[in-house]
Amino acid sequence: MRKSTVGVLIVLTIVARHGLALDPLQPASSYLRKDFTIEDGLPDNKVNAVAQTRNGLLWVATDRGLAMFDGERFEPVRLGGVSKETRVHSMLTTPDGDLWVGTDAGLAKISRTAQDHFDRSLVKLYHAGAGLSDVIMCLHISRDGALWVGTSQGLYRLDRGSLVSVIPDEVIHVIEEASNGHLLIITGQGFVEWDGSRITSDPGLVSRLGVRTNEITQVFEDRQGVTWFSTAAGVARRVNGSIERLTPYGASRVAPAFRVYEDPQGTVWADTGLAFFRADATGLKPVAPELHARCIYSDPDGDLWVGTEGNGLVRFKDRTIRMYTMADGLPSNFTTAVLSSHDGTLWVGSYCDGLSRLDGQRFKTYNEKDGLSNSCVWGLAEDGNHDIWIGTWGGGLYRFRDGRFTQYSTPEGLAGVVALCVVAARDGSLWVATTAGLSHMQNGHFRNYTTADGLSSYWVTTVYQDRSGDIWAGTSAGIDRLAGDRFVPVQSGPETGVVRYVMLREDSFGDIYALASENGISRIENNRLVNVNEIIRPTGMVESSEHDFWFGARNGIFRVAAADLKREESDRGSPLNYTAFSRVDGMDSKVCGEGRPNIAITPDGKLWVTTVRGLAMLDLRSQPHRNRKPAILMEEVDVGRTKRDPGAEAVLAPGAYHVELHFTAVDIASSENVRIQYRLDSVDPAWLDADSTRVAIYTYIPVGVHSFHIRASNGDGVWDREGIVYKITQQPYFYETGIFRVAAVMAGFLLVAGLYRLRLRQAAASLSARFDERTRIARNLHDTLFQSFHSLMFRMQAARNMLPRRPDEAGESLDGAIAAAEQAIDEGRSAIQDLRSQAADQNDITESLTVMGHELANSQQEEANRAAFHITVEGERHALSPILQDEVYRVAREVLRNAFQHAHATRIEAEIRYDSSLFRLRIRDDGTGIDPRVLKEGKRAGHWGLPGIRERAKRIGAQLDLWSEVGAGTEVEISLPASLAYAQSGDSRRFTLFRKKTGTDAH
């Protein structure tokens, strides 16, 4: 069982960049510990290896696969061609940034370019052989840059892209390297040494260690040249050739050792079957009992990561904040006020438990038994005589001099018994803020100020004297300044409202700050309050020699550089750089006390802050500013229900989608303090704060190319204001493209131009039709009426000439003239009928032809010779298109008139037939017929009847057929397709204008 456990262990050879490590001077049990298990997203609780790449990501190898960790979340990683749950035994990074991963299915190389936006297609696999030969147990890079690979079937070296066998047929568990370049190898048979060409061994080593050959689990040489041995009996080391066994060590095998690791600061850590230890000159000091380590790794920030046998991944870090509690002599963990006196002595007030003084490492407390009749300490101050003044809740004011307490309360003239803040003025007087007014003690006498003296409230929370000697008072209703013997209010903005300011402080630049838990940090400028920052809600403030402002607040301790706070006022759109300290840094509670003051710096550079669960201490000398930028990464893009790798940019298909952008900022040292903001151009009007999910959700992204900006702070709160930019392209539908818009504008222009031209054509056609009609009427008038009148004039002239000499002939000539006049009247009537085309527009074609037929019949003079007129209709009647009906009517009228006037017929018939596909009108008579020469030539000389009929038929796309035989009568048929003849809806009629006529030309 122990052999299989050893087989999956590896020593990580990654060297931290800054040489930071856990403080070896801290008690071994005082390191801050945090555990990560499968409940936190770890693939498995058995962790075999840990490595960190240049982008800050931590890679964790487990029995059920590989995961990467950004400080907040574990993301499973699937290597190309390898199962997601394949066991990963070992890992290391190379100087060029590549990550090598040893698995049960071969050796994988994750190049640096594939790490930020992990792409498994870029992972390259190497195989030492088939089956067990492909199980990679351990990895090592030697000083000459060679990669050594230990498998279950031997030792290999990567040479020109191939694994070359060096030691065959051996299980290789661990590979280390000595200072002389020899490889220190643990095989299935025990410990061997490879000098580059052959295996060497030390036969006497096992006897000196007191173990058997196969009971050595690791041999490791540290940077001091000391060789460490992990054995079944415990941990031993060889110094100058002499073997030293570290306690506990013995033949009982109660503490078998499996792993020894040296961190960048030279501290050695060891794992045994009993616990996880820190080794020093005196032996092994327990760090975590019952913690069995499989691997150990120290990151660049000095934190120690331990992969365990079944407890997941454990992080140990230095305790940034040391808590002083009752165990250190404090009378209570509920501390209120703290003061550093002139000689560096630290004084601490507790809530109703007295006043304490730090003597070395423990506290001495004064309370009722020492003359402090009220031990509810709330305010502390030191005057020019080095007397300590104590403000209490309920007992008024006390002076501590030469080990004795003297009380000053309402009987002595103090305004109230609750003294919240005490200030020793430079003139030797004392100012005391009470809940009943402000008291000024001078030469043992009190002068009290109330609202009658200009104070904004009786309840005075704090008082302060600036460098110029001005007195400022903070009350429950605002801030006031003493001018002469009265207080005048400091103006506040309309957005401020009524605020209870609990502390007033002046920095080294002469700026006075007012602190409130309601609206954060404000500055007094020109007797007016200007809000500086609302994120930090402090109750106390102090400035260090490096011009850092330290704040004690209800939600932790904060550090802000003075320059950054100044910039916050001038650049409101830029986030504030600040470092937050809380429970993860060692505080037992992040709620700071509310005494005056609650924060102080002693001459030895230590910061002291009161809290409700003890007194917090930070050594400012060990709190450097970390200005390195966090690694900001795009992790995933979800479009609808489809998850995508982010790639270099995201391209979204046309349409509206639910888009989720997953991102992160990597800082595993203080991931709790990492803050992220994002903004999508054209969508977000301002920067948005990312929540713990680190996901930006959009339901609509406009068409076009957009920049998704991400900026973040590192664990020290220093922002990378430039951040990264990720391109998102929302593709348009075709109708949203510029080409379509241009084409649509052009099409619209062409449509308007086409309609305009169509209208011109229609107008021209209408004018042409009118002109043709007038021409035809003119021809008819010329052929008939005008010629008749001309002939009539000649006859009347001839009759006039004959009257004197030949009256009888003149009478006959007049009778002929009268007959010609009657004929002219008939011809005029016909011309007038030609002008009545609107009648056909307003009546059914059948009705119109019936009326016209009877009128023509009645116009015949001799009743006996009148032709009978009949009209028949077949099929379901349809309304004809008004324009076509008028043209059909005119054709029919011309045919009927010719039949009545010239055919000498006894019967004239009109037949109308409505078919579903054809409209047909047929007119026939039983008259004399038409001369064949006229039919052949198409017209009678000097007459326009037949040509006019043919022209009308052709113009409307109608088929005109004419049959005639001398003595047998005449038949004329006009036919039209139903799609042209029958009336349609308005829209159909408009589209009909664009339909090609289907009729055949009349002939």
PDB file of C-alpha atoms in Angstrom, residues 15 219 263 280 335 341 468 602 810 829 864 940 957:
ATOM      1  CA  VAL A  15      11.094  28.191  -8.335  1.00  0.00           C
ATOM      2  CA  VAL A 219      16.449  11.389  -1.579  1.00  0.00           C
ATOM      3  CA  ASP A 263      10.815  26.332  -0.376  1.00  0.00           C
ATOM      4  CA  ASP A 280      14.585  23.085  11.530  1.00  0.00           C
ATOM      5  CA  THR A 335     -11.618  46.260  22.454  1.00  0.00           C
ATOM      6  CA  SER A 341       1.963  57.248  23.769  1.00  0.00           C
ATOM      7  CA  SER A 468      -3.542  75.876  12.680  1.00  0.00           C
ATOM      8  CA  THR A 602       3.647  52.557  17.262  1.00  0.00           C
ATOM      9  CA  ALA A 810     -85.356  73.772-109.289  1.00  0.00           C
ATOM     10  CA  ARG A 829     -76.687  62.029 -84.869  1.00  0.00           C
ATOM     11  CA  ALA A 864     -91.347  48.279 -93.256  1.00  0.00           C
ATOM     12  CA  ARG A 940     -63.373  51.074 -98.504  1.00  0.00           C
ATOM     13  CA  GLY A 957     -55.175  42.999 -76.963  1.00  0.00           C
TER      14      GLY A 957
END
